[in-house]
PDB file of C-alpha atoms in Angstrom:
ATOM      1  CA  MET A   1     -83.970 -28.462-103.379  1.00 47.00           C
ATOM      2  CA  GLU A   2     -80.808 -28.744-105.424  1.00 48.00           C
ATOM      3  CA  GLU A   3     -81.417 -31.023-108.356  1.00 50.00           C
ATOM      4  CA  GLU A   4     -79.276 -33.990-107.315  1.00 55.00           C
ATOM      5  CA  ASN A   5     -81.380 -36.137-109.622  1.00 70.00           C
ATOM      6  CA  PRO A   6     -81.796 -33.835-112.615  1.00 73.00           C
ATOM      7  CA  ASP A   7     -82.488 -36.832-114.820  1.00 91.00           C
ATOM      8  CA  LEU A   8     -85.890 -37.254-113.113  1.00 94.00           C
ATOM      9  CA  VAL A   9     -86.833 -33.625-113.701  1.00 94.00           C
ATOM     10  CA  SER A  10     -85.517 -33.819-117.252  1.00 95.00           C
ATOM     11  CA  LYS A  11     -87.597 -36.945-117.841  1.00 96.00           C
ATOM     12  CA  ALA A  12     -90.689 -35.212-116.432  1.00 97.00           C
ATOM     13  CA  LEU A  13     -90.173 -32.233-118.737  1.00 97.00           C
ATOM     14  CA  LEU A  14     -89.697 -34.494-121.758  1.00 97.00           C
ATOM     15  CA  ALA A  15     -92.757 -36.560-120.860  1.00 97.00           C
ATOM     16  CA  GLU A  16     -94.799 -33.347-120.605  1.00 97.00           C
ATOM     17  CA  GLN A  17     -93.736 -32.319-124.095  1.00 97.00           C
ATOM     18  CA  CYS A  18     -94.887 -35.745-125.349  1.00 97.00           C
ATOM     19  CA  ASP A  19     -98.208 -35.545-123.451  1.00 96.00           C
ATOM     20  CA  ARG A  20     -97.214 -38.679-121.517  1.00 97.00           C
ATOM     21  CA  TYR A  21     -98.506 -37.543-118.165  1.00 97.00           C
ATOM     22  CA  ASP A  22     -98.415 -40.924-116.449  1.00 97.00           C
ATOM     23  CA  ASP A  23     -94.656 -41.017-117.128  1.00 97.00           C
ATOM     24  CA  MET A  24     -94.356 -37.419-115.975  1.00 98.00           C
ATOM     25  CA  ALA A  25     -96.154 -38.204-112.712  1.00 98.00           C
ATOM     26  CA  SER A  26     -93.990 -41.274-112.127  1.00 97.00           C
ATOM     27  CA  ALA A  27     -90.802 -39.247-112.576  1.00 97.00           C
ATOM     28  CA  MET A  28     -91.974 -36.481-110.250  1.00 97.00           C
ATOM     29  CA  LYS A  29     -93.150 -38.975-107.640  1.00 97.00           C
ATOM     30  CA  SER A  30     -89.661 -40.488-107.610  1.00 96.00           C
ATOM     31  CA  TYR A  31     -88.187 -37.014-107.301  1.00 96.00           C
ATOM     32  CA  VAL A  32     -90.459 -36.167-104.367  1.00 96.00           C
ATOM     33  CA  LEU A  33     -89.386 -39.331-102.527  1.00 96.00           C
ATOM     34  CA  VAL A  34     -85.726 -38.416-103.007  1.00 94.00           C
ATOM     35  CA  ALA A  35     -86.395 -34.894-101.732  1.00 93.00           C
ATOM     36  CA  ALA A  36     -88.305 -36.171 -98.709  1.00 94.00           C
ATOM     37  CA  ASP A  37     -85.483 -38.549 -97.845  1.00 93.00           C
ATOM     38  CA  LYS A  38     -83.163 -35.528 -97.712  1.00 92.00           C
ATOM     39  CA  LYS A  39     -85.813 -33.469 -95.841  1.00 91.00           C
ATOM     40  CA  ALA A  40     -85.638 -30.942 -98.658  1.00 90.00           C
ATOM     41  CA  GLU A  41     -88.298 -28.552 -99.934  1.00 92.00           C
ATOM     42  CA  LEU A  42     -89.231 -28.534-103.601  1.00 94.00           C
ATOM     43  CA  THR A  43     -88.662 -25.403-105.665  1.00 94.00           C
ATOM     44  CA  GLU A  44     -91.614 -23.609-107.217  1.00 94.00           C
ATOM     45  CA  THR A  45     -90.752 -25.088-110.620  1.00 94.00           C
ATOM     46  CA  GLN A  46     -90.673 -28.592-109.167  1.00 96.00           C
ATOM     47  CA  ARG A  47     -93.990 -28.061-107.375  1.00 97.00           C
ATOM     48  CA  ASN A  48     -95.569 -26.932-110.632  1.00 96.00           C
ATOM     49  CA  LEU A  49     -94.231 -29.948-112.522  1.00 97.00           C
ATOM     50  CA  LEU A  50     -95.705 -32.268-109.903  1.00 98.00           C
ATOM     51  CA  SER A  51     -99.048 -30.491-110.035  1.00 98.00           C
ATOM     52  CA  VAL A  52     -99.264 -30.461-113.837  1.00 98.00           C
ATOM     53  CA  ALA A  53     -98.405 -34.151-114.046  1.00 98.00           C
ATOM     54  CA  TYR A  54    -101.051 -35.419-111.666  1.00 98.00           C
ATOM     55  CA  LYS A  55    -103.650 -32.865-112.746  1.00 97.00           C
ATOM     56  CA  ASN A  56    -103.503 -34.273-116.266  1.00 98.00           C
ATOM     57  CA  VAL A  57    -103.468 -37.898-115.121  1.00 98.00           C
ATOM     58  CA  VAL A  58    -106.561 -37.336-112.986  1.00 98.00           C
ATOM     59  CA  GLY A  59    -108.134 -34.880-115.411  1.00 97.00           C
ATOM     60  CA  ALA A  60    -108.319 -37.445-118.206  1.00 96.00           C
ATOM     61  CA  ARG A  61    -110.122 -39.879-115.926  1.00 97.00           C
ATOM     62  CA  ARG A  62    -112.484 -37.257-114.507  1.00 97.00           C
ATOM     63  CA  SER A  63    -113.420 -36.318-118.062  1.00 96.00           C
ATOM     64  CA  ALA A  64    -113.990 -39.967-119.030  1.00 96.00           C
ATOM     65  CA  TRP A  65    -116.133 -40.490-115.924  1.00 96.00           C
ATOM     66  CA  ARG A  66    -118.350 -37.533-116.839  1.00 96.00           C
ATOM     67  CA  ILE A  67    -118.693 -38.634-120.477  1.00 96.00           C
ATOM     68  CA  VAL A  68    -119.743 -42.178-119.584  1.00 95.00           C
ATOM     69  CA  ARG A  69    -122.240 -40.969-116.989  1.00 94.00           C
ATOM     70  CA  ALA A  70    -123.724 -38.468-119.457  1.00 94.00           C
ATOM     71  CA  ARG A  71    -124.199 -41.152-122.115  1.00 92.00           C
ATOM     72  CA  MET A  72    -125.799 -43.509-119.609  1.00 92.00           C
ATOM     73  CA  THR A  73    -128.184 -40.775-118.460  1.00 91.00           C
ATOM     74  CA  LYS A  74    -129.098 -39.887-122.037  1.00 90.00           C
ATOM     75  CA  LYS A  75    -129.798 -43.481-123.067  1.00 90.00           C
ATOM     76  CA  GLN A  76    -131.337 -45.075-120.005  1.00 87.00           C
ATOM     77  CA  ASP A  77    -133.348 -47.523-122.123  1.00 84.00           C
ATOM     78  CA  ASP A  78    -130.189 -48.994-123.677  1.00 88.00           C
ATOM     79  CA  ALA A  79    -129.627 -52.075-121.506  1.00 90.00           C
ATOM     80  CA  LEU A  80    -126.288 -52.979-123.063  1.00 91.00           C
ATOM     81  CA  LEU A  81    -124.930 -49.456-122.618  1.00 90.00           C
ATOM     82  CA  GLN A  82    -126.098 -49.414-119.004  1.00 89.00           C
ATOM     83  CA  GLU A  83    -124.313 -52.688-118.264  1.00 92.00           C
ATOM     84  CA  THR A  84    -121.128 -51.759-120.110  1.00 92.00           C
ATOM     85  CA  GLY A  85    -121.164 -48.229-118.755  1.00 92.00           C
ATOM     86  CA  SER A  86    -121.578 -49.356-115.151  1.00 93.00           C
ATOM     87  CA  ALA A  87    -118.551 -51.624-115.423  1.00 95.00           C
ATOM     88  CA  TYR A  88    -116.526 -48.885-117.080  1.00 95.00           C
ATOM     89  CA  ILE A  89    -117.543 -46.338-114.447  1.00 95.00           C
ATOM     90  CA  GLU A  90    -116.361 -48.734-111.748  1.00 96.00           C
ATOM     91  CA  GLN A  91    -112.989 -49.146-113.474  1.00 96.00           C
ATOM     92  CA  ILE A  92    -112.516 -45.390-113.858  1.00 97.00           C
ATOM     93  CA  GLU A  93    -113.484 -44.756-110.229  1.00 97.00           C
ATOM     94  CA  MET A  94    -110.940 -47.324-109.054  1.00 97.00           C
ATOM     95  CA  GLU A  95    -108.249 -45.568-111.085  1.00 97.00           C
ATOM     96  CA  LEU A  96    -109.292 -42.186-109.691  1.00 97.00           C
ATOM     97  CA  GLU A  97    -109.279 -43.478-106.115  1.00 97.00           C
ATOM     98  CA  SER A  98    -105.831 -44.988-106.585  1.00 97.00           C
ATOM     99  CA  THR A  99    -104.279 -41.893-108.137  1.00 98.00           C
ATOM    100  CA  CYS A 100    -105.870 -39.455-105.701  1.00 98.00           C
ATOM    101  CA  ARG A 101    -104.711 -41.564-102.754  1.00 98.00           C
ATOM    102  CA  GLU A 102    -101.215 -41.657-104.235  1.00 98.00           C
ATOM    103  CA  VAL A 103    -101.123 -37.852-104.424  1.00 98.00           C
ATOM    104  CA  LEU A 104    -102.583 -37.422-100.947  1.00 98.00           C
ATOM    105  CA  ASP A 105    -100.036 -39.835 -99.483  1.00 98.00           C
ATOM    106  CA  LEU A 106     -97.216 -37.869-101.123  1.00 98.00           C
ATOM    107  CA  LEU A 107     -98.620 -34.636 -99.726  1.00 98.00           C
ATOM    108  CA  LEU A 108     -99.212 -35.855 -96.196  1.00 97.00           C
ATOM    109  CA  GLU A 109     -96.125 -37.999 -95.796  1.00 96.00           C
ATOM    110  CA  ASN A 110     -93.473 -36.407 -98.010  1.00 97.00           C
ATOM    111  CA  LEU A 111     -94.322 -32.839 -98.978  1.00 97.00           C
ATOM    112  CA  LEU A 112     -96.182 -30.966 -96.247  1.00 97.00           C
ATOM    113  CA  PRO A 113     -93.852 -32.160 -93.451  1.00 95.00           C
ATOM    114  CA  HIS A 114     -90.918 -30.462 -95.218  1.00 93.00           C
ATOM    115  CA  ALA A 115     -92.717 -27.367 -96.516  1.00 95.00           C
ATOM    116  CA  THR A 116     -91.457 -24.259 -94.720  1.00 93.00           C
ATOM    117  CA  SER A 117     -92.295 -21.309 -96.971  1.00 95.00           C
ATOM    118  CA  THR A 118     -95.785 -19.818 -97.044  1.00 96.00           C
ATOM    119  CA  ARG A 119     -96.067 -20.380-100.790  1.00 95.00           C
ATOM    120  CA  ALA A 120     -95.170 -24.054-100.445  1.00 96.00           C
ATOM    121  CA  VAL A 121     -97.579 -24.685 -97.573  1.00 97.00           C
ATOM    122  CA  VAL A 122    -100.475 -22.934 -99.332  1.00 98.00           C
ATOM    123  CA  PHE A 123     -99.681 -24.693-102.616  1.00 98.00           C
ATOM    124  CA  PHE A 124     -99.687 -28.145-101.032  1.00 98.00           C
ATOM    125  CA  GLU A 125    -102.731 -27.557 -98.807  1.00 98.00           C
ATOM    126  CA  LYS A 126    -104.617 -26.320-101.871  1.00 98.00           C
ATOM    127  CA  MET A 127    -103.489 -29.440-103.713  1.00 98.00           C
ATOM    128  CA  ARG A 128    -104.685 -31.584-100.790  1.00 98.00           C
ATOM    129  CA  GLY A 129    -108.077 -29.910-100.991  1.00 98.00           C
ATOM    130  CA  ASP A 130    -108.222 -30.432-104.752  1.00 98.00           C
ATOM    131  CA  TYR A 131    -107.643 -34.187-104.555  1.00 98.00           C
ATOM    132  CA  TYR A 132    -110.148 -34.686-101.760  1.00 98.00           C
ATOM    133  CA  ARG A 133    -112.588 -32.713-103.941  1.00 98.00           C
ATOM    134  CA  TYR A 134    -111.945 -35.095-106.830  1.00 98.00           C
ATOM    135  CA  LEU A 135    -112.666 -38.007-104.487  1.00 98.00           C
ATOM    136  CA  ALA A 136    -115.857 -36.323-103.279  1.00 97.00           C
ATOM    137  CA  GLU A 137    -117.092 -36.168-106.875  1.00 96.00           C
ATOM    138  CA  ILE A 138    -117.200 -39.962-107.129  1.00 96.00           C
ATOM    139  CA  ARG A 139    -117.975 -41.044-103.568  1.00 95.00           C
ATOM    140  CA  LEU A 140    -121.253 -41.685-101.772  1.00 94.00           C
ATOM    141  CA  GLY A 141    -122.410 -41.947 -98.187  1.00 95.00           C
ATOM    142  CA  GLU A 142    -119.886 -41.827 -95.353  1.00 96.00           C
ATOM    143  CA  LYS A 143    -116.910 -41.810 -97.727  1.00 96.00           C
ATOM    144  CA  LEU A 144    -118.340 -38.737 -99.451  1.00 97.00           C
ATOM    145  CA  GLU A 145    -118.795 -36.937 -96.134  1.00 97.00           C
ATOM    146  CA  GLU A 146    -115.243 -37.773 -95.077  1.00 97.00           C
ATOM    147  CA  ALA A 147    -113.837 -36.468 -98.377  1.00 97.00           C
ATOM    148  CA  LYS A 148    -115.868 -33.258 -98.017  1.00 97.00           C
ATOM    149  CA  LYS A 149    -114.629 -32.803 -94.455  1.00 97.00           C
ATOM    150  CA  GLN A 150    -110.985 -33.291 -95.408  1.00 98.00           C
ATOM    151  CA  CYS A 151    -111.385 -31.030 -98.432  1.00 98.00           C
ATOM    152  CA  MET A 152    -112.877 -28.217 -96.377  1.00 98.00           C
ATOM    153  CA  GLU A 153    -110.142 -28.558 -93.759  1.00 98.00           C
ATOM    154  CA  ALA A 154    -107.351 -28.311 -96.332  1.00 98.00           C
ATOM    155  CA  TYR A 155    -108.840 -25.393 -98.259  1.00 98.00           C
ATOM    156  CA  GLN A 156    -109.661 -23.518 -95.049  1.00 97.00           C
ATOM    157  CA  LYS A 157    -106.162 -23.998 -93.670  1.00 97.00           C
ATOM    158  CA  ALA A 158    -104.601 -22.795 -96.913  1.00 98.00           C
ATOM    159  CA  TYR A 159    -106.945 -19.813 -97.212  1.00 97.00           C
ATOM    160  CA  GLU A 160    -106.370 -18.596 -93.670  1.00 97.00           C
ATOM    161  CA  LYS A 161    -102.609 -18.703 -94.232  1.00 97.00           C
ATOM    162  CA  CYS A 162    -102.662 -16.966 -97.600  1.00 95.00           C
ATOM    163  CA  GLU A 163    -105.038 -14.243 -96.341  1.00 94.00           C
ATOM    164  CA  ALA A 164    -102.554 -13.444 -93.604  1.00 95.00           C
ATOM    165  CA  GLU A 165     -99.336 -13.742 -95.592  1.00 95.00           C
ATOM    166  CA  MET A 166     -99.971 -13.385 -99.351  1.00 95.00           C
ATOM    167  CA  GLU A 167    -101.126 -10.546-101.575  1.00 93.00           C
ATOM    168  CA  PRO A 168    -104.707 -10.771-102.932  1.00 94.00           C
ATOM    169  CA  ALA A 169    -103.501 -10.794-106.547  1.00 94.00           C
ATOM    170  CA  ASP A 170    -100.974 -13.597-106.033  1.00 94.00           C
ATOM    171  CA  PRO A 171    -101.856 -16.364-108.540  1.00 95.00           C
ATOM    172  CA  ILE A 172    -101.535 -19.082-105.897  1.00 96.00           C
ATOM    173  CA  ARG A 173    -104.011 -17.263-103.645  1.00 96.00           C
ATOM    174  CA  LEU A 174    -106.348 -16.599-106.570  1.00 97.00           C
ATOM    175  CA  GLY A 175    -106.164 -20.227-107.701  1.00 97.00           C
ATOM    176  CA  LEU A 176    -107.045 -21.338-104.201  1.00 98.00           C
ATOM    177  CA  ALA A 177    -110.038 -18.972-104.105  1.00 98.00           C
ATOM    178  CA  LEU A 178    -111.199 -20.307-107.475  1.00 98.00           C
ATOM    179  CA  ASN A 179    -111.037 -23.964-106.443  1.00 98.00           C
ATOM    180  CA  PHE A 180    -112.382 -23.353-102.940  1.00 98.00           C
ATOM    181  CA  SER A 181    -115.406 -21.538-104.376  1.00 98.00           C
ATOM    182  CA  VAL A 182    -116.002 -24.401-106.832  1.00 97.00           C
ATOM    183  CA  PHE A 183    -115.952 -26.804-103.878  1.00 98.00           C
ATOM    184  CA  TYR A 184    -118.574 -24.715-102.088  1.00 97.00           C
ATOM    185  CA  TYR A 185    -120.772 -24.560-105.172  1.00 97.00           C
ATOM    186  CA  GLU A 186    -120.484 -28.058-106.632  1.00 96.00           C
ATOM    187  CA  VAL A 187    -119.636 -30.313-103.683  1.00 96.00           C
ATOM    188  CA  ALA A 188    -120.761 -28.639-100.453  1.00 96.00           C
ATOM    189  CA  GLY A 189    -123.874 -27.176-102.087  1.00 95.00           C
ATOM    190  CA  ASP A 190    -123.354 -23.803-100.378  1.00 96.00           C
ATOM    191  CA  LYS A 191    -123.929 -21.561-103.379  1.00 96.00           C
ATOM    192  CA  GLU A 192    -124.011 -18.304-101.459  1.00 95.00           C
ATOM    193  CA  ALA A 193    -120.634 -19.044 -99.845  1.00 97.00           C
ATOM    194  CA  ALA A 194    -119.246 -19.860-103.282  1.00 97.00           C
ATOM    195  CA  ARG A 195    -120.428 -16.586-104.774  1.00 97.00           C
ATOM    196  CA  GLN A 196    -119.208 -14.554-101.812  1.00 97.00           C
ATOM    197  CA  LEU A 197    -115.763 -16.141-101.789  1.00 97.00           C
ATOM    198  CA  ALA A 198    -115.305 -15.692-105.527  1.00 97.00           C
ATOM    199  CA  LYS A 199    -116.532 -12.084-105.413  1.00 97.00           C
ATOM    200  CA  ASN A 200    -114.297 -11.122-102.510  1.00 97.00           C
ATOM    201  CA  ALA A 201    -111.254 -12.690-104.141  1.00 97.00           C
ATOM    202  CA  PHE A 202    -111.952 -10.937-107.447  1.00 97.00           C
ATOM    203  CA  ASP A 203    -112.660  -7.544-105.858  1.00 96.00           C
ATOM    204  CA  GLU A 204    -109.558  -7.649-103.663  1.00 96.00           C
ATOM    205  CA  ALA A 205    -107.361  -8.645-106.605  1.00 95.00           C
ATOM    206  CA  ILE A 206    -108.777  -6.048-108.997  1.00 94.00           C
ATOM    207  CA  ALA A 207    -107.988  -3.360-106.415  1.00 93.00           C
ATOM    208  CA  GLN A 208    -104.324  -4.348-106.683  1.00 88.00           C
ATOM    209  CA  LEU A 209    -104.219  -4.873-110.433  1.00 82.00           C
ATOM    210  CA  ASP A 210    -101.746  -2.046-111.010  1.00 82.00           C
ATOM    211  CA  SER A 211     -99.289  -3.532-108.534  1.00 81.00           C
ATOM    212  CA  ILE A 212     -99.173  -7.054-109.987  1.00 84.00           C
ATOM    213  CA  SER A 213     -95.648  -7.952-111.070  1.00 83.00           C
ATOM    214  CA  ASP A 214     -94.931  -8.590-114.737  1.00 83.00           C
ATOM    215  CA  SER A 215     -93.896 -12.166-113.966  1.00 84.00           C
ATOM    216  CA  THR A 216     -97.309 -13.102-112.522  1.00 87.00           C
ATOM    217  CA  TYR A 217     -99.612 -10.672-114.358  1.00 91.00           C
ATOM    218  CA  LYS A 218    -100.707 -13.193-116.997  1.00 92.00           C
ATOM    219  CA  ASP A 219    -101.433 -15.972-114.491  1.00 93.00           C
ATOM    220  CA  SER A 220    -103.247 -13.640-112.086  1.00 95.00           C
ATOM    221  CA  THR A 221    -105.481 -12.053-114.732  1.00 94.00           C
ATOM    222  CA  LEU A 222    -106.334 -15.447-116.231  1.00 96.00           C
ATOM    223  CA  ILE A 223    -107.572 -16.754-112.872  1.00 97.00           C
ATOM    224  CA  MET A 224    -109.418 -13.489-112.237  1.00 96.00           C
ATOM    225  CA  GLN A 225    -111.235 -14.010-115.542  1.00 97.00           C
ATOM    226  CA  LEU A 226    -112.217 -17.530-114.455  1.00 97.00           C
ATOM    227  CA  LEU A 227    -113.512 -16.163-111.151  1.00 97.00           C
ATOM    228  CA  ARG A 228    -115.573 -13.575-113.007  1.00 97.00           C
ATOM    229  CA  ASP A 229    -116.916 -16.188-115.436  1.00 97.00           C
ATOM    230  CA  ASN A 230    -118.031 -18.381-112.544  1.00 97.00           C
ATOM    231  CA  LEU A 231    -119.622 -15.425-110.776  1.00 96.00           C
ATOM    232  CA  THR A 232    -121.562 -14.537-113.912  1.00 95.00           C
ATOM    233  CA  LEU A 233    -122.748 -18.121-114.378  1.00 95.00           C
ATOM    234  CA  TRP A 234    -123.644 -18.617-110.720  1.00 95.00           C
ATOM    235  CA  THR A 235    -125.503 -15.292-110.535  1.00 91.00           C
ATOM    236  CA  GLU A 236    -127.517 -16.170-113.642  1.00 89.00           C
ATOM    237  CA  GLU A 237    -128.380 -19.580-112.192  1.00 84.00           C
ATOM    238  CA  SER A 238    -129.456 -17.940-108.943  1.00 70.00           C
ATOM    239  CA  GLY A 239    -131.709 -15.594-110.890  1.00 66.00           C
ATOM    240  CA  ARG A 240    -133.345 -18.471-112.742  1.00 69.00           C
ATOM    241  CA  GLU A 241    -133.926 -20.315-109.470  1.00 65.00           C
ATOM    242  CA  LEU A 242    -135.602 -17.238-107.968  1.00 54.00           C
ATOM    243  CA  ASP A 243    -137.750 -16.791-111.079  1.00 52.00           C
ATOM    244  CA  ALA A 244    -138.848 -20.439-110.903  1.00 50.00           C
ATOM    245  CA  ALA A 245    -139.689 -20.094-107.217  1.00 47.00           C
ATOM    246  CA  ASP A 246    -141.796 -17.004-107.922  1.00 50.00           C
ATOM    247  CA  GLU A 247    -143.865 -18.673-110.627  1.00 54.00           C
ATOM    248  CA  GLU A 248    -147.447 -19.423-109.732  1.00 50.00           C
ATOM    249  CA  PRO A 249    -148.447 -23.102-109.853  1.00 50.00           C
ATOM    250  CA  ALA A 250    -150.368 -24.091-112.969  1.00 42.00           C
TER     251      ALA A 250
END
C-alpha cells in the first residue's frame, strides 16, 4: 500500500523508538483501517510494524500474568497476596482478552480479506494463530477449547500454504514452525508432534543453509537456533519423563 498516511507510520516508528508500544499499536491500527477502506494490502514493513507493536503490548501483560501467578503459587499461605493477586490476575486477563480480540478483529475483518500474496496470507494466519494461542493460555473450559481449535486451524492453514509455496529456510516459514510447535507442546499437550514439527523444520532449513539470501540469513539462523534450543529442551524433558516412568516404586 502506498503510504497515503505516512504520519501514522512515522508515529509508529517514533513510538517504537520510545518503547511506547500502546501508542505504536494505536497508530498501526489506524493505518490498517485506512488500508482496508482502500482494499489495499500492507507492505512487509508495515506488517512487521503492526506485529511488533501488538507483540510488545501483549507480551508485557503475558509476562505480568506469569509473574503474579508464580508469586501466588510460591506463597499460597499468604492470604493477602492471594486476594490481591487474584484481583490483579483478573485485571490482566481482561486486558489480554481485549487486546487479543482487537488484533483478531483486525486480522479477520481488515487484513486477511485483502491479503493476496503468499507471504501476507501466511504472515497473517500465523498471527491469527499466535493470538488465539495467547487467549488459550488464560482461558478455561469451553473457551479454552474454542481458542485451541481456532489456533490449530490458523496455524494449519498457514503451514499448508507455506509448505507448498515458500522455501524451508524462509524466516516467515521458520517462525511459523517455531510458534506452531510451541502450541503443540504447551497448549495442545502433544509433545511428540511438537518435537517432530520442530525437527523437520530445522532439518529442512539446514539443508538449504547455503542458499539463504544475505537479507534474511540473520533472521533465518536466529529462528533455527530457537528451534534447536527447544528441541534440546524438549528431548531432555522427554528423557527425564522416561527415566521417572522406569523407576521402581519405593
